[in-house]
Amino acid sequence: MRQQTMLAPTLREVGAEAEMASHRLMLRAGMIRQLAAGVYSYLPLGYRTLRKVEQIVREEIDRIGAQEVLMPAMNPAELWKESGRWDTYGPELVTMQDRHQREFLLGPTHEEVITHLLRHEVRSYKKLPMSLYQIQTKFRDERRPRSGLLRGREFVMKDAYSFHGDLESLDVTYRDMYNAYVRIFSRLGLDFRAVEADSGAIGGKESHEFMVLSDSGEDTLAVCEKCDYAANVETAQARMPKEGFTPPVDADRVPAPSKVSTPGVSAAAAVATHLNVPLERVIKSLLFLVDDKPVLVLVRGDDDANEVKVKNALDAIEVTLADEATVRRITGAPTGFAGPVGLQEEVRVVADDAVRGLADAVIGTNEADAHLIHVNPERDFDVDVYADLRTVKEGDACPRCNGTIRFKRGIEVGHVFKLGTKYSDAMDGTFLDGEGKEQPFIMGCYGIGVSRVMAAIVEQHHDESGIRWPLAAAPFQVHLIVVNAKKEEQASLAEELYSQLQQAGVEVLYDNRSERAGVKFKDSDLIGIPLRLTVGGKADQGLVEYKFRRSGESGDLSANELDVKLPELLKRVDG
Amino acid sequence: MRQQTMLAPTLREVGAEAEMASHRLMLRAGMIRQLAAGVYSYLPLGYRTLRKVEQIVREEIDRIGAQEVLMPAMNPAELWKESGRWDTYGPELVTMQDRHQREFLLGPTHEEVITHLLRHEVRSYKKLPMSLYQIQTKFRDERRPRSGLLRGREFVMKDAYSFHGDLESLDVTYRDMYNAYVRIFSRLGLDFRAVEADSGAIGGKESHEFMVLSDSGEDTLAVCEKCDYAANVETAQARMPKEGFTPPVDADRVPAPSKVSTPGVSAAAAVATHLNVPLERVIKSLLFLVDDKPVLVLVRGDDDANEVKVKNALDAIEVTLADEATVRRITGAPTGFAGPVGLQEEVRVVADDAVRGLADAVIGTNEADAHLIHVNPERDFDVDVYADLRTVKEGDACPRCNGTIRFKRGIEVGHVFKLGTKYSDAMDGTFLDGEGKEQPFIMGCYGIGVSRVMAAIVEQHHDESGIRWPLAAAPFQVHLIVVNAKKEEQASLAEELYSQLQQAGVEVLYDNRSERAGVKFKDSDLIGIPLRLTVGGKADQGLVEYKFRRSGESGDLSANELDVKLPELLKRVDG
């Protein structure tokens, strides 16, 4: 395509509201333009990349036997009332009424529609398993749309849904999808991790998020330095540090507990300082309401209790930290002085695994301004349940190997999720099994934020001059530039190469504009096409300069041998 | 793809509300399913055809140098208020509010968004002409959505927009688009006509509708039997019939007009009978209000006055037939007795070209229950303007050649339109011309109803057993059927052929279901894949039956020579 007549308006500057590199650079490169907050037009360069990402997603999802469909954006409210999400989804749901005042929403995801479709169309176990997917524009009315394509209100998503007769079949498809995602993000040149999104204590609901590593990501991941273990920090499994911090204590020689005065000292760190004991030997006692019942959660002073883990460990639906009034009512003391010793019997005590190994510890007394010292768990108080209840920290041991956990930031680009029978139960989605009995579909769902992937690629692949597209996602493969189109020998060689490349099926953007060379090179770096071919001063010798956008490597090349050399050059552009 | 695990639920019956063949057959073939009135899901077979149509559209629109973009469905109301369409578009506009109560609409078309985009991004004449297009889901809240994909509320459209510095450039692109449309609809195997949608008296605004000929179409076309002239019957040019119906009258020998009594006889046909004159020698005089001024329109008794033509001939904005009270006030007589003789002077008289040739005619007197006979136009009354003011009739002469006009029904699948400066004037869409002066963009717009095209293909290509897809739009190229999968020699040959076809890149649907042969053949006819290959009783001799869905031609073929014969068979399927 000739740049002269292309809608590719590059910009030197963009507004300060474009904070993320991908937002800024895609605006500057003339790939996207904002129409309203979180609502973007894709210009020709941007749309070409969007379609390349779509196509790679399609190829890999097709490869595992999923069938492509297209469901409507307009979803009748009734279906979402059946599933319950009409009331629970919140203000992010875009709703509308038609001319007859019937309620609709614009689908942010399509579990209801696909469950509705299959409950009518698939009656027999013989049709299972079945996987369906679509690549479609989705709507979510974000409170603060920002970051360009990373968090929009109208965006392109690939959403897939699988239907099964048994859990084993779901496991197989889940693994297929997982592997397809690995291939997709690998082909797109992304450095990513598949992280455990839920430690999975409840009913076998497995889930992984695919995170592109980026300092600008919104999520924090716990990643092993050594093996491929990675998890969302909210739910990552914890293991004792390789080296205990606590000086070894002989539990048998610890004297009986005794009460000491800690006037106004309640925070674990302050208690440790006040009593001159290591922080990790202070036990934090936190009162939670778990499905409305009081539970005392014990973690080491240097750890934080993790609500998701408490919820999973106790198979609960709702977990909240008790407020001051509740703490006073149940412990008889202000917040900060609770403890398991002498507590009302109906309060369950659950402790993090790391508490089990402690001895000679300090703990609350259920009395203001006092703590107990010389406390040994088990000897001095009972624990109903030990479990992994703490949030991981950098430096923790990997739960899988002997590596060390480090924190990274990530951008979520994909999610695979075992839904189980959540939607089929709510919406009566059943089939007849081999014995003619009604069974609910067992389901999985699998999403990729296609437009968000575009932005994630730019977050990982850019420098101060612009984007550096990997070949697989680049809007064009080759950027052909004529330095001075007024010079006959340059113009004619460039035109000749342009035809030759087009005929060879190479995707080439041809900068034939009458701009200064400096402007053309700046725009070229900004747009970030992997291979640049420049026809300039050496055109009279039949020479062309090639330059890789990524590595900066450049050299001369005879125009005559371009057809031979090009495949080899294109193989090296991502290196 | 294996039919056993495909979501392709065929139906023997569908509800009576599916009146159109395309609606009924696409439901029955398991290609689409309704989610809400006018809102459909595309199942795998339907989506494959939709994508084929999209791809043909894309190739041909790319070929003429248009650039593909993607604009948002969510359009801010402000833009549509600028153009004026927020208030004029009517209840078909789907509107909504975001969580901050800002008004949006879901685009039924994108003139506003593209004009907004280009007024900011294209400042210089050097970037012109520029054509942009998208293939996108559109929304229009039809009052009575019906006919399946022919008239939906959510549908897929290709919409293109061109921007120009002068009218000549618009002409060139208009012609390119027109030709691209001809190629698109031809490649899709459609019998269509490009019809003049407006006779074009106002400001050079040319427009053509592309109509697929079909008895079930909503539009009526006037089509020449001989040349390629075709027009919407609303605006088709009229020419005198080849053979005049009137017996020749010598105008010079017609006596002076005289009044005759026609008590209660006002309709032209009744007058003709009552006075025993040929209907075509009765002149109908119709009082219109043209931009609020009275105009008497004369047409022959056997013709109908055409409001669009009156509007164009008088360069008017609004034309309405006068009501009874107005007729009485201006003519002094009840409706049915108006005439040009003795009328108030401020009433203009315009006459259809066919009136000019009349002599010895009958006409109203502006008096109840009386007509004038022996009337000659020009001699007995003045005509301010002669023009083509009548609606064409079957049997009329073609305005282009000596052929005869016939009426056909059609389905509108495309529209090309010279917008001129309508949107650029309203929205301040300007560029700088060669002399640095601000000029409004001159624009064209060009639409194709992509999902409607699918339905139009089915309307033209079906029989009582099902769809007969042309190869270009077929969901698969080959339908491979194993008659009895339990017979080892059939199963193994079919499996072998399935792999072989897939490896050769042939799109093949493989019916490996354990259904009875009759069911499989019925479903195959219904789905309508152009070439069927059946592995049955002659599998032990290595023979396969081929059958063309369109012609019904069939024969045996050695499985060994399939790779050689297949390309040749595929060439013949549409024949």
Coordinates of C-alpha atoms in Angstrom, one line a residue, chain A residues 286-297 305-308 310-311 314 316-324 326-327 330:
Chain A
L286 CA -7.6 -11.9 63.0
L287 CA -11.3 -12.3 63.6
F288 CA -13.2 -13.0 60.4
L289 CA -16.9 -13.5 59.8
V290 CA -17.0 -16.6 57.6
D291 CA -20.6 -17.1 56.2
D292 CA -21.6 -15.0 59.2
K293 CA -19.8 -17.2 61.8
P294 CA -16.8 -15.9 63.8
V295 CA -13.5 -17.6 62.9
L296 CA -10.1 -16.6 64.3
V297 CA -7.4 -16.8 61.7
A305 CA -3.8 -13.4 56.0
N306 CA -5.3 -14.0 52.5
E307 CA -9.1 -13.9 52.4
V308 CA -9.4 -16.0 49.2
V310 CA -9.5 -18.6 54.0
K311 CA -12.6 -18.8 51.9
L314 CA -13.3 -23.3 54.8
A316 CA -17.1 -20.7 52.4
I317 CA -19.1 -18.3 50.2
E318 CA -18.4 -15.0 52.0
V319 CA -15.4 -13.9 54.1
T320 CA -15.1 -10.5 55.7
L321 CA -12.9 -9.1 58.4
A322 CA -15.0 -8.4 61.6
D323 CA -15.6 -4.8 62.5
E324 CA -14.5 -3.2 65.8
T326 CA -17.9 -7.5 66.6
V327 CA -14.3 -7.9 67.8
I330 CA -16.7 -11.7 70.8

